[in-house]
Structure formats: structure tokens, C-alpha cells
CSV table of C-alpha atoms in Angstrom, one decimal:
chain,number,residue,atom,x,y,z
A,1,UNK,CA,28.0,82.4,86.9
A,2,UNK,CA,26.8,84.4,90.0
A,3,UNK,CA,28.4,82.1,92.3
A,4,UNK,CA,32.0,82.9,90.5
A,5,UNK,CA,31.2,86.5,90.3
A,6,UNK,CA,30.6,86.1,93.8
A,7,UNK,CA,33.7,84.5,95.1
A,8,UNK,CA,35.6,86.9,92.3
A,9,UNK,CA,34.7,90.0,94.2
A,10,UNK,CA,35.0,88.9,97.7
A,11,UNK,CA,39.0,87.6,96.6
A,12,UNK,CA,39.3,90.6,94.9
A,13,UNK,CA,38.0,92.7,98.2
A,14,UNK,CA,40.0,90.8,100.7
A,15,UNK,CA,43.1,91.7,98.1
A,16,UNK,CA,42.8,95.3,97.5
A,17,UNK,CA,42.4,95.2,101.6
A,18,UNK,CA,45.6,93.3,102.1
A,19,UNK,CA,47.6,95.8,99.7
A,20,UNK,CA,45.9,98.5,101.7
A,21,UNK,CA,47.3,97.5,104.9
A,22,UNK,CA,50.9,96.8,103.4
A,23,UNK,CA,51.0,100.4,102.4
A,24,UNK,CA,49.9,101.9,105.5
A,25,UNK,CA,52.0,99.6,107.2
A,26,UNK,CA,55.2,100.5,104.4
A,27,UNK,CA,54.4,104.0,105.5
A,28,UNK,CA,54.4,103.7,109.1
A,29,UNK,CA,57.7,101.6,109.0
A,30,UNK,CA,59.6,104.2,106.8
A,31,UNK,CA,58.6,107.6,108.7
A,32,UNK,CA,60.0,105.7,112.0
A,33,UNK,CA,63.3,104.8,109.9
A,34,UNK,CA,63.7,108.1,108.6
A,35,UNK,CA,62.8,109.9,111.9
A,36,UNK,CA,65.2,107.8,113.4
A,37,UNK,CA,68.3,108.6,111.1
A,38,UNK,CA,67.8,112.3,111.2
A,39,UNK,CA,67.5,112.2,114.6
A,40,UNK,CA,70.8,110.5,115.2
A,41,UNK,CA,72.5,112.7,112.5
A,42,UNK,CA,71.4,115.3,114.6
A,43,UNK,CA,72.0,114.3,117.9
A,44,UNK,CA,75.3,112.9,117.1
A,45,UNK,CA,76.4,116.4,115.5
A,46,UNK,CA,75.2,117.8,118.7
A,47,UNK,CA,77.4,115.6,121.0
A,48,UNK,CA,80.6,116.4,118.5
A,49,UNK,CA,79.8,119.8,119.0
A,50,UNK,CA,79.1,120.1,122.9
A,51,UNK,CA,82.5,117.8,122.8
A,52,UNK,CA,84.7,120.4,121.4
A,53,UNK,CA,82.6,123.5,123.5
A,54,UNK,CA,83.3,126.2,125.7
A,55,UNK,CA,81.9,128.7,128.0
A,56,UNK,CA,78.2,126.7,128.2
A,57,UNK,CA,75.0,128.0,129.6
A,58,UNK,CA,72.6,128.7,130.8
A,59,UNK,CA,74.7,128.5,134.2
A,60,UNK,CA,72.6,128.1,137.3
A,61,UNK,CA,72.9,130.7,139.8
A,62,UNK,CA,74.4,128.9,141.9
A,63,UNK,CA,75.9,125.9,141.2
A,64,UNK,CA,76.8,125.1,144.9
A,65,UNK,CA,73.5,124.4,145.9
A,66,UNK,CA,72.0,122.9,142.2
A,67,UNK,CA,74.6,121.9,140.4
A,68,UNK,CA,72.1,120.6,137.6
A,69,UNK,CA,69.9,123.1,135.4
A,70,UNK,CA,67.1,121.7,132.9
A,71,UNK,CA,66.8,123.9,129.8
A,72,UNK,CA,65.0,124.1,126.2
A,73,UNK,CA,68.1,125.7,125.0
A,74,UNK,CA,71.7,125.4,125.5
A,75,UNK,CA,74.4,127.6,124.1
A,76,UNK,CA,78.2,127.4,124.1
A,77,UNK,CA,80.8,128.3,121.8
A,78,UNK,CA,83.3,126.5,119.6
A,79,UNK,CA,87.1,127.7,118.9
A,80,UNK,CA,87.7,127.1,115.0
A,81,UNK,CA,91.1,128.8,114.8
A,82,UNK,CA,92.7,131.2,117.5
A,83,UNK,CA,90.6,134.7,116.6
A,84,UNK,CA,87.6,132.8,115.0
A,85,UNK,CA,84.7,131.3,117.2
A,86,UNK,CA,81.9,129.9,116.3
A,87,UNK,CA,78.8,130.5,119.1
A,88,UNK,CA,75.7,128.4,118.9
A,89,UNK,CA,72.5,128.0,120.1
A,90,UNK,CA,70.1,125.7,120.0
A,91,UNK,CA,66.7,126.4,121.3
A,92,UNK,CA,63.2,124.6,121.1
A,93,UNK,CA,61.1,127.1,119.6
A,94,UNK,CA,57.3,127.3,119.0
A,95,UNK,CA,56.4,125.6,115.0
A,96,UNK,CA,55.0,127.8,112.7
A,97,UNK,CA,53.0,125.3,111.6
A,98,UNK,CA,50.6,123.2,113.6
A,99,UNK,CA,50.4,120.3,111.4
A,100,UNK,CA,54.4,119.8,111.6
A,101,UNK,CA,54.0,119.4,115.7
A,102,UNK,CA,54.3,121.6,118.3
A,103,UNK,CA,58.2,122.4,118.1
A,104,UNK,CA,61.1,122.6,116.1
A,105,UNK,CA,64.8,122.1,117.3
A,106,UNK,CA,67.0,125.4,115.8
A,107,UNK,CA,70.5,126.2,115.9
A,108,UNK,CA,71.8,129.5,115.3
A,109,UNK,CA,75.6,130.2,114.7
A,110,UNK,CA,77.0,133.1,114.3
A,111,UNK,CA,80.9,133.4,114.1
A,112,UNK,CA,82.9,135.8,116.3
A,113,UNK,CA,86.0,137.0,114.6
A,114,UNK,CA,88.6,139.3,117.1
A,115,UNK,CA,85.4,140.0,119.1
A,116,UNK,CA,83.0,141.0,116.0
A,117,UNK,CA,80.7,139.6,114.9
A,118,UNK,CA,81.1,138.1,111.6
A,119,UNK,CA,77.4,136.2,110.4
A,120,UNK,CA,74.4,135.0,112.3
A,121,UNK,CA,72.6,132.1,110.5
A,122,UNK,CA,69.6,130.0,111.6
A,123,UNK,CA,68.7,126.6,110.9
A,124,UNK,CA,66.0,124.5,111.6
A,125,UNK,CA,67.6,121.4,112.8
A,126,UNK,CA,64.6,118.8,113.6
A,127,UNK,CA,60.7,119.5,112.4
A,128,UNK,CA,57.8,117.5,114.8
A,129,UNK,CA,59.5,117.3,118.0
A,130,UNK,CA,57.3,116.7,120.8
A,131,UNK,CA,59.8,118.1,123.0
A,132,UNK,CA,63.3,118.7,124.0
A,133,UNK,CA,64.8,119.4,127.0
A,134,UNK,CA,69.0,119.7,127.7
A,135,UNK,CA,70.0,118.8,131.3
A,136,UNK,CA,73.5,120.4,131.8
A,137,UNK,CA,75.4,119.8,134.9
A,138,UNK,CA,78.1,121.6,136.3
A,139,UNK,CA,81.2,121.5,138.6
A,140,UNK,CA,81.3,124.8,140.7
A,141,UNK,CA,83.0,127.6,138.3
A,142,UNK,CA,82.0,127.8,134.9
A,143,UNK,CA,82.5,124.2,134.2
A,144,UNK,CA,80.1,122.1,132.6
A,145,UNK,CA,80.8,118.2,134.0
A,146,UNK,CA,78.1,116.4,131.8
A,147,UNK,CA,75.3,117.5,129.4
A,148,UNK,CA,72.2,115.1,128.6
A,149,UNK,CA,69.8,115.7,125.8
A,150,UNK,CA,66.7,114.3,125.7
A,151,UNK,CA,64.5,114.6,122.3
A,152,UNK,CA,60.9,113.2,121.5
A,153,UNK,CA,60.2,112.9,117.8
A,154,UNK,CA,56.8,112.4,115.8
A,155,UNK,CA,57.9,110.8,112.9
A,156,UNK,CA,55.6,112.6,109.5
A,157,UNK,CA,57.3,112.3,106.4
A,158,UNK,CA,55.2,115.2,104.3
A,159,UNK,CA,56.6,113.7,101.1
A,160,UNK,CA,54.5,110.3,101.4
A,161,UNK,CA,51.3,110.0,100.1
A,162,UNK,CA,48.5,109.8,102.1
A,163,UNK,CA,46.9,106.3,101.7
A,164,UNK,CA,43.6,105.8,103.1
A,165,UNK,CA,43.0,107.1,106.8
A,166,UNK,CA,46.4,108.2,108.6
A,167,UNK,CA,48.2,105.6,110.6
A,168,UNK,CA,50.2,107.1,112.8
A,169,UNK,CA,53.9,106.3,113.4
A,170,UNK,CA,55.1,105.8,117.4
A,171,UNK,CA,57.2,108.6,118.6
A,172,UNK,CA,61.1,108.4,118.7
A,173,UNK,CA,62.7,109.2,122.4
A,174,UNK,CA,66.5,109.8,121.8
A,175,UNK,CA,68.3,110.2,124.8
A,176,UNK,CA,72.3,111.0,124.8
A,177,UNK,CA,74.9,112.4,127.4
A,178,UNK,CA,78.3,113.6,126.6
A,179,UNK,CA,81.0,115.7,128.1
A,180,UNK,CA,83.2,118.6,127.3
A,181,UNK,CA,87.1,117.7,126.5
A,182,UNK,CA,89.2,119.5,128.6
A,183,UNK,CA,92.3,120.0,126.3
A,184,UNK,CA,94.7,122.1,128.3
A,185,UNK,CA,94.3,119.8,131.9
């Protein structure tokens, strides 16, 4: 009777170990996925709108001698209808929050109407990035030829359980180049 206790709790042990490592490993595998969606929903709404932008910047001081600036922010505006713009910036700003990694990606529009301004509004657009950094390069005038962004995400979905000890999902580099259209050439 010993003997099948025995064997009983070392299957049992080896069991509950197994399930523990699915989990962790479940956990792992859907942070990644989900970092990786919202960070292609957001890059991709980036590219559409640095596509359809105007009047970028930072602009380098002079664009003769470095053409190419590297930024945390970029900022360029969007014509909606002939008196409405829309003007955004998105910056890598400081978390407020340790534990949700060292940065956050946030956009802030705010819509020019006839030269007022209408409404400001911030969003944050990514939580845990690692970093962010836009590399903008321009033709000499005001003219952006190519813009690259470069993101690093931790994936940490708060909404999971923690199971055990935390198993840390690997980062997410997303790396994307686009450039303006030139409707009027």
C-alpha cells in the first residue's frame, strides 16, 4: 500500500509540474502574440499616417551636411479637408509606472481649423516599450525622402494571472520605413 502511495504521489508531482510549465509556457506564448498585434496595429496606423503627412520635423539644421536626423518624436500634420488639419505628435515619453517599462509611445492630435485651434487630445499608443527611436531623412528643403521607425516592445499582459514565478516573454523589435506621397508632383 506504501509502495502505491508512493508511485501515486510522484505521478501526481511530475503532473501538476507538467501543467505548471504548460501555463507558464501558455502565458509566455500569448503576451508575445498579443504584443505583436498591437504593435503592428500601431505601427501600421503610423505608416498610413506618415503616408498621407506634411510639413514633418524635427528638421535638421541643415540638411546639406546631415540629411538624416534620429528622434524620440516625430511630428507632422495631416490635411482632412481644405481648412481642417489634423497635427500629431508622437513622442516617447517617460512611464508613470515602473512596473509597465520604462516608456510609453503617445500621440497627441490636435485639429487646426482656419488656423485655430480646435481640440488637443492625447493618447497612449503603446505601454512597455523598451525604446523608440524615428530616423527621418530628408531631401534639402522641407522635404522628408524616407522615415524609419524602430520600436522595442516588452510584451506584459497585466490581465494574466500570475502563475508561479514570472517567465518572461522575449522582446518584440518592429522595424518599418515608409515615405510621404507627394500628391501634387
Amino acid at each position: 500500500m506504501l509502495v502505491a502511495l508512493t508511485i501515486s504521489a510522484m505521478l501526481l508531482t511530475a503532473t501538476l509540474t507538467a501543467l505548471d510549465a504548460c501555463f507558464k509556457s501558455y502565458k509566455v506564448t500569448t503576451e508575445s502574440a498579443s504584443t505583436h498585434v498591437v504593435g503592428r496595429l500601431v505601427m501600421q496606423r503610423l505608416l498610413t499616417l506618415i503616408r498621407t503627412g506634411e510639413e514633418f520635423g524635427p528638421y535638421p539644421a541643415n540638411p546639406v551636411i546631415t540629411p538624416t536626423i534620429e528622434s524620440t518624436s516625430i511630428e507632422f500634420a495631416v490635411p482632412v479637408t481644405s481648412t481642417l488639419t489634423q497635427v500629431w505628435t508622437v513622442e516617447r515619453i517617460d512611464s508613470p509606472d515602473p512596473e509597465t517599462g520604462p516608456f510609453h509611445l503617445q500621440a497627441t492630435l490636435t485639429e487646426v481649423e482656419n488656423g485655430a485651434v480646435i481640440s488637443t487630445t492625447t493618447r497612449t499608443m503603446l505601454r512597455n516599450v523598451q525604446d523608440v527611436l524615428f530616423i527621418l531623412d530628408y531631401d534639402v528643403g522641407p522635404r522628408l525622402r524616407r522615415a524609419t521607425i524602430d520600436i522595442t516592445i516588452q510584451p506584459d499582459d497585466d490581465q494574466a494571472d500570475t502563475i508561479g514565478a514570472p517567465l518572461d516573454a522575449p522582446v518584440v523589435r518592429m522595424v518599418a520605413s515608409t515615405s510621404p506621397r507627394r500628391l501634387e508632383e
